[in-house]
Coordinates of C-alpha atoms and ligand atoms in Angstrom, one line a residue:
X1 CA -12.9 -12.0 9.2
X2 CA -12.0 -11.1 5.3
X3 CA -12.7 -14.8 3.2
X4 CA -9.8 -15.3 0.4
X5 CA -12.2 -17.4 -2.4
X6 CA -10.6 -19.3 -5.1
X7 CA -11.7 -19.4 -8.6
X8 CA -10.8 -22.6 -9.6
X9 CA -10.5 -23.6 -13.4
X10 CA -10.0 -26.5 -15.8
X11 CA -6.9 -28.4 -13.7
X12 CA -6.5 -29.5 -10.2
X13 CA -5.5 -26.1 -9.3
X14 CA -6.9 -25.2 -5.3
X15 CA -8.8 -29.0 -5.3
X16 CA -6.6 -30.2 -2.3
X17 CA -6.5 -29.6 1.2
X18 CA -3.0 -27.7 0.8
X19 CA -5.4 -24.7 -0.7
X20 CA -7.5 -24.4 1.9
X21 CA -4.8 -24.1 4.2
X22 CA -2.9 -21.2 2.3
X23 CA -6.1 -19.3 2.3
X24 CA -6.4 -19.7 6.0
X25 CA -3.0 -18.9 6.8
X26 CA -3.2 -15.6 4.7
X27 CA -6.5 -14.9 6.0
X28 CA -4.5 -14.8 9.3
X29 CA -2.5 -12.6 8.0
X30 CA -5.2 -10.2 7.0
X31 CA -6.9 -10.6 10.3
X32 CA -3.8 -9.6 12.0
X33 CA -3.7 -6.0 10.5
X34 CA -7.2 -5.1 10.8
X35 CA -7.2 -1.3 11.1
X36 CA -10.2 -0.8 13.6
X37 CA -7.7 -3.3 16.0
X38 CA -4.4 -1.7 15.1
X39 CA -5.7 1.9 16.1
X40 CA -7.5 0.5 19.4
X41 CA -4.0 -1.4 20.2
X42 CA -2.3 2.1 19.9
X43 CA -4.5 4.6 21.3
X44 CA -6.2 4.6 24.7
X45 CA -8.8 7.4 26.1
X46 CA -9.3 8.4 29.5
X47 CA -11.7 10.8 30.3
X48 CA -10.5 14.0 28.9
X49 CA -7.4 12.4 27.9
X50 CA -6.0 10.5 25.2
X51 CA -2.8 8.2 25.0
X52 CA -0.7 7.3 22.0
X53 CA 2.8 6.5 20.9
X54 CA 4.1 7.4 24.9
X55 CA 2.2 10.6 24.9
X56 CA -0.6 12.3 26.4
X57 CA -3.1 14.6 24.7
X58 CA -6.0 16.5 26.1
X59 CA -9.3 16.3 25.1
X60 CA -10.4 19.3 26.8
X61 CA -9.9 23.4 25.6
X62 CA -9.7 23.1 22.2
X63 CA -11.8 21.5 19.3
X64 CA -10.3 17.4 18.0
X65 CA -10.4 16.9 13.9
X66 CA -10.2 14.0 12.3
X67 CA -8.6 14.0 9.0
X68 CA -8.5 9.9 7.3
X69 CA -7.3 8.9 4.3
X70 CA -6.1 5.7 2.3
X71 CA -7.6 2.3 1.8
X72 CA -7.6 1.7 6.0
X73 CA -9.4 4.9 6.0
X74 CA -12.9 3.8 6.8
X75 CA -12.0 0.7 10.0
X76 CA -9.0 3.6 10.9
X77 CA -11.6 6.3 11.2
X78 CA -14.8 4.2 12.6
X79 CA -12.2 3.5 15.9
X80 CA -10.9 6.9 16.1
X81 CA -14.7 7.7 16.1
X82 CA -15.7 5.4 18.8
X83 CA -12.7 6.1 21.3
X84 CA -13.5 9.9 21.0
X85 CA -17.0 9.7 21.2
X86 CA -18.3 13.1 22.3
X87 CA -15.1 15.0 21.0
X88 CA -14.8 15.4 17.4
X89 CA -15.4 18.8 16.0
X90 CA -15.4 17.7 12.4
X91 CA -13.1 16.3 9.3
X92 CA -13.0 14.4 6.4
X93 CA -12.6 10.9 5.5
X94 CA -11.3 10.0 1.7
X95 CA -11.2 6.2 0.6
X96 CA -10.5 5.0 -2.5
X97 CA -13.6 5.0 -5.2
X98 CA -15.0 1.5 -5.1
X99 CA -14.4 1.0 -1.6
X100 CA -17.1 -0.2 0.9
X101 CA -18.0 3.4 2.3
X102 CA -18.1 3.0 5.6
X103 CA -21.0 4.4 8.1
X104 CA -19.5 7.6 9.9
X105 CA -20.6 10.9 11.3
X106 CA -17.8 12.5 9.5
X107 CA -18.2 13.2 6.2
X108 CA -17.2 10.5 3.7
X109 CA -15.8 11.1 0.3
X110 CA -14.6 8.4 -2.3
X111 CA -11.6 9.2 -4.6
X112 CA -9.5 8.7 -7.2
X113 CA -7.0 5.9 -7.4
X114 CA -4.2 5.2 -8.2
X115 CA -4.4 8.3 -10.5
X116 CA -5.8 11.2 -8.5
X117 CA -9.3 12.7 -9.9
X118 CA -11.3 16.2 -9.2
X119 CA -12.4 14.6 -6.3
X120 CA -9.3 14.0 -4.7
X121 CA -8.3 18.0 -5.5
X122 CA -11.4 18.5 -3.8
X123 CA -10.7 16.6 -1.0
X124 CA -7.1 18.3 -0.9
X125 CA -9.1 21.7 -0.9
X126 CA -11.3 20.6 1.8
X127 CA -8.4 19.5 4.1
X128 CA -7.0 22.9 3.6
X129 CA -9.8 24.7 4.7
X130 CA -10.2 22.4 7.9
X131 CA -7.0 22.9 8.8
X132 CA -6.6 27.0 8.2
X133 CA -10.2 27.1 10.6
X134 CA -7.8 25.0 13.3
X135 CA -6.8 27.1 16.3
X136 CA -3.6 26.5 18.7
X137 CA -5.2 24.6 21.2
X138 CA -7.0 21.8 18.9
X139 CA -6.1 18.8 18.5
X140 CA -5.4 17.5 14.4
X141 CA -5.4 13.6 14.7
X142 CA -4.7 12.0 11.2
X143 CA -5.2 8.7 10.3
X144 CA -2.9 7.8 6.9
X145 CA -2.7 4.1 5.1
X146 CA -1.4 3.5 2.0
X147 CA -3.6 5.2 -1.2
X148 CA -3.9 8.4 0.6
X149 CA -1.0 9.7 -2.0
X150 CA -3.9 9.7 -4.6
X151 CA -6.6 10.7 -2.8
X152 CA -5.9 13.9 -1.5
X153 CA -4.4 16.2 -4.0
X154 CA -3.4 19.5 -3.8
X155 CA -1.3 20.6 -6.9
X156 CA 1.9 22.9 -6.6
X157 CA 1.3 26.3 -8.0
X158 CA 1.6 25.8 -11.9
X159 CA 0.8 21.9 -11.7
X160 CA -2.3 21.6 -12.2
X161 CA -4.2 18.3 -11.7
X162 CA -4.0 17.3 -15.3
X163 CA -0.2 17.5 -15.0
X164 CA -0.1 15.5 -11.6
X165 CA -2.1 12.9 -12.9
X166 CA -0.2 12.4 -16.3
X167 CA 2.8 12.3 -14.1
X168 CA 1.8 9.9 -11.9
X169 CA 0.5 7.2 -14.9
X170 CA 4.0 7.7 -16.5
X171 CA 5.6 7.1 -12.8
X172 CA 3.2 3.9 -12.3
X173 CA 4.0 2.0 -15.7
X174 CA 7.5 3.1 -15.2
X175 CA 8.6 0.0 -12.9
X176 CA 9.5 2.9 -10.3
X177 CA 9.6 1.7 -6.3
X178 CA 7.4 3.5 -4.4
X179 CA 10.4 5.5 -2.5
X180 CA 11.2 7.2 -6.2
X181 CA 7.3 7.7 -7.3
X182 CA 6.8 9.3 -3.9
X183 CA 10.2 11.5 -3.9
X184 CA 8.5 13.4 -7.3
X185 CA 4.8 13.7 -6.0
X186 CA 6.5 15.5 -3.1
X187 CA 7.7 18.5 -5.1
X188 CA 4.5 18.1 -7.3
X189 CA 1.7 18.0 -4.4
X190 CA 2.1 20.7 -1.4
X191 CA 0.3 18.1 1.0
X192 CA 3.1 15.8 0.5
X193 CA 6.4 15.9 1.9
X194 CA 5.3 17.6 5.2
X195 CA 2.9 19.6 4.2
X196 CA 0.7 19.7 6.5
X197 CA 1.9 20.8 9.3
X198 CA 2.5 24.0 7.5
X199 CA -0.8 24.7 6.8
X200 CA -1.3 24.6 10.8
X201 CA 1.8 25.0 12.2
X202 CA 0.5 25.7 15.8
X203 CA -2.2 23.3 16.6
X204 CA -0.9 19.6 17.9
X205 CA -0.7 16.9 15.8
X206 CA -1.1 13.3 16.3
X207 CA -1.0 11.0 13.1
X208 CA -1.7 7.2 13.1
X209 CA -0.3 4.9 10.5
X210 CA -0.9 1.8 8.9
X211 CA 2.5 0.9 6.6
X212 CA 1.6 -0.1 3.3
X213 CA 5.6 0.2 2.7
X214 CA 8.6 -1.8 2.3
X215 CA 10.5 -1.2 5.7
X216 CA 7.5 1.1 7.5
X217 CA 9.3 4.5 6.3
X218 CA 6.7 7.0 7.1
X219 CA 7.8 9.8 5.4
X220 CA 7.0 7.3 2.2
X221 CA 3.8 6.1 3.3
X222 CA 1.0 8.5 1.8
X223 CA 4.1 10.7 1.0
X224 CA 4.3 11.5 4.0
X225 CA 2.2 14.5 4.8
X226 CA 3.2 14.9 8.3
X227 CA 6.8 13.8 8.3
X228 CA 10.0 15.3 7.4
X229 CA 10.8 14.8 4.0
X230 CA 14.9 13.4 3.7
X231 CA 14.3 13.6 -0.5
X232 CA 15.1 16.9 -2.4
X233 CA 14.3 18.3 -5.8
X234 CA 17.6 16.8 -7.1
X235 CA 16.4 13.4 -5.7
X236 CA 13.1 13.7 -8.1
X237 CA 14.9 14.9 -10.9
X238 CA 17.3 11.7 -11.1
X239 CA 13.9 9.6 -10.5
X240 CA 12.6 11.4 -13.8
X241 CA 15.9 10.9 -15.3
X242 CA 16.4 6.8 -14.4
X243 CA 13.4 6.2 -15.7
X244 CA 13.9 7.5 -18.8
X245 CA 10.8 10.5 -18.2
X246 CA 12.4 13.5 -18.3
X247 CA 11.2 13.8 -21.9
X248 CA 8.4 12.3 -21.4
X249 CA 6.8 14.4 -18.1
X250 CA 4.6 17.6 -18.9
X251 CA 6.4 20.9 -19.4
X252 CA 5.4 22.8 -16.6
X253 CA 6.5 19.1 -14.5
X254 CA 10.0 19.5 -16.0
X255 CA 9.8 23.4 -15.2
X256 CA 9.1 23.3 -11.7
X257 CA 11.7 20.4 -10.6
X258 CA 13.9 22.7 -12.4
X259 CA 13.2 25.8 -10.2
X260 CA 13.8 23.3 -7.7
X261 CA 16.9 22.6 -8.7
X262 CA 18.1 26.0 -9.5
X263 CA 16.9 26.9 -6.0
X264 CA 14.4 29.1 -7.2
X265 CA 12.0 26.9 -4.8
X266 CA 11.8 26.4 -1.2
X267 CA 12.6 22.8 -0.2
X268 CA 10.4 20.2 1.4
X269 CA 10.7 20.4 5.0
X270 CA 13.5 18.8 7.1
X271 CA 14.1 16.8 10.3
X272 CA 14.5 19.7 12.8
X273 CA 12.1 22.2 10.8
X274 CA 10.4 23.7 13.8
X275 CA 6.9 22.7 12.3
X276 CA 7.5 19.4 13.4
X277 CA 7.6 20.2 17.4
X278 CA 4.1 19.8 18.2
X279 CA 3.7 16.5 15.4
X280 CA 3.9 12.8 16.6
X281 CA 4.1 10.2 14.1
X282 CA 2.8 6.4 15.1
X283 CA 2.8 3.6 13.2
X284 CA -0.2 1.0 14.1
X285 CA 0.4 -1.9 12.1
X286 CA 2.6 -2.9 9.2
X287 CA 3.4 -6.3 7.5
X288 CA 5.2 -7.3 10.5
X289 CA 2.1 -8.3 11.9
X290 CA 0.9 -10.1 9.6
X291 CA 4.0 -11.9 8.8
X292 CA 3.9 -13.0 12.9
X293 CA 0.4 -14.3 12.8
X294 CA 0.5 -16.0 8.8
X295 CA 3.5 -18.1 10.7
X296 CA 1.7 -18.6 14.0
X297 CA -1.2 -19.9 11.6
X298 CA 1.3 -22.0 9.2
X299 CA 2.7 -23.7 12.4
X300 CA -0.7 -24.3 14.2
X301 CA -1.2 -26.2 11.0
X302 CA 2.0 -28.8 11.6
X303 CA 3.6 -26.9 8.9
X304 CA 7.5 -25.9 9.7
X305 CA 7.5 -22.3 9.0
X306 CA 10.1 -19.2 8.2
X307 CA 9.8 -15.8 6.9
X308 CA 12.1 -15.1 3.6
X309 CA 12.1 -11.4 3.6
X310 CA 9.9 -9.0 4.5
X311 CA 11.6 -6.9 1.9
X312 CA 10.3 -8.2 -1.5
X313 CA 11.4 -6.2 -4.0
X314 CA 11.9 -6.6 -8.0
X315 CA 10.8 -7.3 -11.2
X316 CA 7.6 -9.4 -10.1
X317 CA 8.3 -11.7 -13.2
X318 CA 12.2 -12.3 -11.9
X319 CA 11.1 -12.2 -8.4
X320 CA 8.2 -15.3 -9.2
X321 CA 11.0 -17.2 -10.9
X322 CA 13.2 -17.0 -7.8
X323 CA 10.5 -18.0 -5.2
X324 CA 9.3 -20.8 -7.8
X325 CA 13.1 -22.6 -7.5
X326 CA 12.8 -21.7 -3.9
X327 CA 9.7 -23.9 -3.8
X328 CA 11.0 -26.4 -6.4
X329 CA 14.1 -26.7 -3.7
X330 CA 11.9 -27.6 -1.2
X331 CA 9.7 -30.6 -2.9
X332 CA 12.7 -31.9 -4.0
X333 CA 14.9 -32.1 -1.5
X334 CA 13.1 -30.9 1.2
X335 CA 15.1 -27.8 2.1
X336 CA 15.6 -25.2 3.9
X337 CA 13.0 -26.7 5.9
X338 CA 11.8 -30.2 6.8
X339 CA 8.2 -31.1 5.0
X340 CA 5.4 -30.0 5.7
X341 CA 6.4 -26.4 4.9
X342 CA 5.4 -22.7 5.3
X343 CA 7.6 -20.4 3.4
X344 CA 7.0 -16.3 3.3
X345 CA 7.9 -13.6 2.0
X346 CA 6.4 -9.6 2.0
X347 CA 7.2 -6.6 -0.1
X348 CA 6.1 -4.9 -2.8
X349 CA 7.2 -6.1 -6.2
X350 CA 7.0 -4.0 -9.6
X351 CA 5.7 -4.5 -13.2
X352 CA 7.3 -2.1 -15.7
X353 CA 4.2 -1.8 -18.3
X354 CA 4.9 -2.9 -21.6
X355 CA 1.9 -4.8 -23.1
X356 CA -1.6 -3.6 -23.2
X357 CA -3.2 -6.5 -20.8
X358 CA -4.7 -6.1 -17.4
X359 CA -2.9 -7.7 -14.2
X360 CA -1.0 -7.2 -11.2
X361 CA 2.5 -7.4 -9.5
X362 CA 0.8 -10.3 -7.8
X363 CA -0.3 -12.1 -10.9
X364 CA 2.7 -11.5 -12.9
X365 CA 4.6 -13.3 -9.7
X366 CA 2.8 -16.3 -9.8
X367 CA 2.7 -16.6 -13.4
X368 CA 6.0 -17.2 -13.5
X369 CA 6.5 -19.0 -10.8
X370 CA 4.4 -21.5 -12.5
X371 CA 6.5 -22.0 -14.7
X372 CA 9.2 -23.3 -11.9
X373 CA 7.0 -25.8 -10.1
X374 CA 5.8 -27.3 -12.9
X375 CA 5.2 -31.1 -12.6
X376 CA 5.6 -31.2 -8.9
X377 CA 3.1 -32.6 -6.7
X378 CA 1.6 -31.2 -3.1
X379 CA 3.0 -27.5 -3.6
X380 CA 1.4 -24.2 -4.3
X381 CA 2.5 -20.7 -4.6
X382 CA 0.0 -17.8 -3.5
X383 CA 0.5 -14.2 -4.3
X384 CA -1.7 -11.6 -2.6
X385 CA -2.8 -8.0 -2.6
X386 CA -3.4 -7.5 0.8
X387 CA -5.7 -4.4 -0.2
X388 CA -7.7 -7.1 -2.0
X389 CA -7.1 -4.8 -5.6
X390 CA -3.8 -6.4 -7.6
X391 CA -3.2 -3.5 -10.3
X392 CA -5.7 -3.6 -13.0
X393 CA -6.9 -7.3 -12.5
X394 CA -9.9 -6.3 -9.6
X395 CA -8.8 -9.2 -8.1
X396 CA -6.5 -9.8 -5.2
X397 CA -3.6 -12.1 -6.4
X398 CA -3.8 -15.8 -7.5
X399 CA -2.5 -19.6 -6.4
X400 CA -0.7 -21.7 -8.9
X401 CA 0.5 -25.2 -8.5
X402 CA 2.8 -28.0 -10.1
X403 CA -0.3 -28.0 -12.7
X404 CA -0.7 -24.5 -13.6
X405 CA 1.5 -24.4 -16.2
X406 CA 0.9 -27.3 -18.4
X407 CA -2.5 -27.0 -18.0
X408 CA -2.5 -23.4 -19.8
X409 CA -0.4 -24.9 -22.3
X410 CA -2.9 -27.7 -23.0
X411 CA -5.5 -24.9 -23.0
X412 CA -3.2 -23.2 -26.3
X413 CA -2.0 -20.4 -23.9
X414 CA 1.3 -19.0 -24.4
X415 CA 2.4 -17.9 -20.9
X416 CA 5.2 -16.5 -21.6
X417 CA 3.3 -14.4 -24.1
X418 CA 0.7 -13.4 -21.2
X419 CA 3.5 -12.0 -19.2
X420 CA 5.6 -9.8 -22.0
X421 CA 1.8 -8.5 -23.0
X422 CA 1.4 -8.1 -19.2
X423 CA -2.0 -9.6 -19.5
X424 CA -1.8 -11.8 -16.5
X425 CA -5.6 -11.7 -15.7
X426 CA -6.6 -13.5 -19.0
X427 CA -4.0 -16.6 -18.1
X428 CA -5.8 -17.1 -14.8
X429 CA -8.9 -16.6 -16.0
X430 CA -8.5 -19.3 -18.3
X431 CA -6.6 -21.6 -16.2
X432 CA -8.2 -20.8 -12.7
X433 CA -6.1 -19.6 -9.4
X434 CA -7.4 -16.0 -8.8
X435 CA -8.1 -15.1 -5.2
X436 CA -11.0 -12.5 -5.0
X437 CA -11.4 -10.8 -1.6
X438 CA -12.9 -7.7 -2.9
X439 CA -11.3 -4.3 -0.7
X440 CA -10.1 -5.8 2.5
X441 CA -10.2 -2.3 4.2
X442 CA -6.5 -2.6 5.6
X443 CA -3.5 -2.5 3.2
X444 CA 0.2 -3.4 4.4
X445 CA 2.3 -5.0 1.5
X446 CA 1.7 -8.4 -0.8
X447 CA 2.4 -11.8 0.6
X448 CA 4.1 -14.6 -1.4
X449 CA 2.7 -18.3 0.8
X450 CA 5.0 -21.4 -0.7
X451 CA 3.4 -24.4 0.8
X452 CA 4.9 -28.1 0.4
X453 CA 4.3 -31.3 1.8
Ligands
ADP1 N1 -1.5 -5.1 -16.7 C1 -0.7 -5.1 -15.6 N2 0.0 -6.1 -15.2 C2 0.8 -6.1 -14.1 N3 0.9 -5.0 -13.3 C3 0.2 -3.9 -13.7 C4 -0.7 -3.9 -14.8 N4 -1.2 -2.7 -14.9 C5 -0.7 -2.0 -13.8 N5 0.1 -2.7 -13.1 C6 0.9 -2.4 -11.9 O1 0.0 -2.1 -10.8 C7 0.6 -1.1 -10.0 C8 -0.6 -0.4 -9.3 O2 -1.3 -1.3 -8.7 P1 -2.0 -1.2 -7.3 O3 -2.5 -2.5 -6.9 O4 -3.0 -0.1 -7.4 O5 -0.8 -0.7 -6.4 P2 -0.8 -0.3 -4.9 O6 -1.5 -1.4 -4.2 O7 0.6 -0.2 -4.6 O8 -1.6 1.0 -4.9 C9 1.4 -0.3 -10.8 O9 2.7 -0.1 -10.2 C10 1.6 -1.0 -12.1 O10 2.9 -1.3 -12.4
2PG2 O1 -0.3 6.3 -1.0 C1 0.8 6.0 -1.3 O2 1.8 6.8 -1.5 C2 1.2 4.6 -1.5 C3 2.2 4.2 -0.4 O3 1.7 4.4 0.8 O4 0.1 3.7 -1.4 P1 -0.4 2.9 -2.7 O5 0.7 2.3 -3.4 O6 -1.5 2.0 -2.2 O7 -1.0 4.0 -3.6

């Protein structure tokens, strides 16, 4: 089981039971999407037969490949190992540098994140060659979580990595949701966007995924290398535009949306492309899950418990500052819910980068949410990662309660200077609240816990 620990600091911040029970309830939450489970709840083998998703594929005639990327990559791939014992021919499995690497007989590669680096071209080159080798009757399984978008690469005539990467930084600072960062790498990257079916149209296909994404779309998760792609170049040239990055984008980025556009290019592929035939998508595990088990945990505990949203989205400044009156609603007049109480909410906020500080959508969230709860007694607020990595803070999230705030401003912090410089990681360092987890090896969304009793 993954252990939340909490750094605390100078105030009373985490030195009450209600602390230990947030961390327990999220590490419920974590345990609930473990990816070694989630694949072993999906896929069953029988002799020369495997089961997944409502269909049956045989083990027997052809060769199986495994190709896993993504921060699950390691716990997807060591299950997918151990149910096919005896029957894979070979792949590749590409987590995130930094990661645990996990003990495989497949080859293990660490790569670039959440900028994509040689090694993740390499790794893209490598999955090419793997899959041209593949003949009709084999069997591709693919095992995808969220990360993978970085980690395997392969740049669209033209492109170049350089270009990609550049991109991708301007895309990340931008504020952008993942659906518009996504709809551009697909018409940079010719993994993405269904791309690898192409590159084996005739062998069958079986992909397992763990959702990292706001309402489990697949074709977003990753960017969807095995799905369908419903975005067009038109779609990524409005992202480029709405994020004021036309201007901003290398040249030969502009240049090739632009062929796109003047149809100069072929477009992703479509529902109904007949490449898709012999593909079956599954999802194994998404923040569902560990929404069901964080309120199994919260209610175990005598706390009354309800999910917000599992849709979190926003500003993660605006968004803490709505969960914090949320919270302030509930130690005050003790609604929605009757005290003791588990409030939750999932998503993905976003940070538009304007400061040169280190943090996290996570932080940023509780920071100012701090500022809401101030002065209010027996409640706390916890942000988390569940990858365990918030942004550029190296730590997973962070807990702030009704002393948070006055505590940083006893300190001479300016909080609301921390979060226009984006330099959330200083405040908590300073004032105590970080939750370290290192990387969980799973990754479905962040959680937002508001306890109150
Ligand atoms: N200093 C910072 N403060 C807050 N957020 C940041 C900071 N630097 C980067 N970010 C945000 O972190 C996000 C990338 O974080 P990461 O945890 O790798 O995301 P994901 O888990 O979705 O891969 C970017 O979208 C960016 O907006
Ligand atoms: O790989 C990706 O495209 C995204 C979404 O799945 O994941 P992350 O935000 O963790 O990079």
């Amino acid at each position: 089981m993954r252990r939340i620990l909490l750094q605390d600091g100078p105030g009373r911040v985490g030195r009450d039971g209600l602390a230990d029970a947030a961390l327990s309830i999220l590490e419920a939450g974590l345990q609930a999407v473990e990816p070694g489970e989630a694949v072993r709840r999906t896929v069953r083998r029988e002799g020369e037969r495997l089961y997944a998703g409502g269909r049956e594929y045989p083990l027997e005639g052809g060769r199986v490949l495994l190709l896993a990327a993504g921060k699950a990559a390691g716990g997807m791939a060591a299950a997918l190992e151990e149910i096919l014992a005896g029957k894979l021919a070979g792949g590749l499995v590409t987590l995130p540098a930094g990661a645990a690497p996990p003990r495989l007989s497949l080859p293990v590669r660490m790569a670039g994140h959440p900028l994509p680096d040689e090694a993740s071209e390499r790794c893209g080159k490598e999955v090419v060659r793997l899959l041209r080798d593949a003949r009709s009757e084999d069997l591709v399984l693919v095992a995808l979580s969220g990360g993978a978008s970085a980690l395997w690469s392969l740049p669209a005539p033209g492109i170049g990595l350089a270009n990609l990467r550049e991109t991708t930084r301007l895309l990340l600072a931008s504020g952008a949701p993942i659906e518009e960062i996504n709809a551009v790498r697909k018409h940079l990257d010719l993994l993405k966007g269904g791309g690898m079916p192409l590159l084996a149209p005739s062998v069958r296909w079986l992909c397992l995924i763990l959702s990292d994404v706001v309402g489990d779309r697949l074709d977003l998760i990753a960017s969807g290398p095995t799905m369908p792609d419903p975005s067009r170049f038109s779609d990524a040239w409005r992202v480029l535009e709405r994020r004021g990055l036309l201007g901003r984008v290398p040249t030969a980025v502009r240049a090739r949306l632009a062929d796109g556009l003047a149809g100069k290019l072929p477009e992703t592929l479509k529902a109904g492309s007949p490449q898709f035939e012999r593909v079956q998508n599954v999802c194994v595990a998404s923040a569902q899950d560990a929404l069901d088990a964080i309120l199994r945990s919260a209610r175990a505990r005598g706390f009354a418990a309800a999910c917000l949203t599992s849709s979190l989205q926003g500003e993660a400044s605006q968004v803490g500052l709505v969960l914090g009156n949320i919270l302030r609603e509930e130690a005050v007049y003790g609604r929605p819910l009757p005290l003791p109480c588990a409030l939750v909410a999932a998503g993905e906020t976003t940070v538009r980068i304007v400061g040169e500080g280190k943090g996290g959508r996570n932080l940023e969230l509780g920071l100012s949410a701090a500022s809401r709860i101030t002065g209010l007694d027996r409640v706390l607020l916890a942000s988390l990662a569940s990858d365990g990595v918030d942004g550029t803070s190296g730590v997973a999230g962070a807990l702030v309660d009704g002393t948070t705030w006055s505590i940083a401003e006893s300190l001479g912090l300016d909080p609301d200077g921390c979060l226009a410089r984006n330099d959330s990681l200083a405040f908590f360092q300073a004032v105590g609240g970080l939750l370290q987890t290192g990387w969980t090896g799973t990754n479905v969304n962040d959680f937002s816990l508001l306890l109150a009793q």
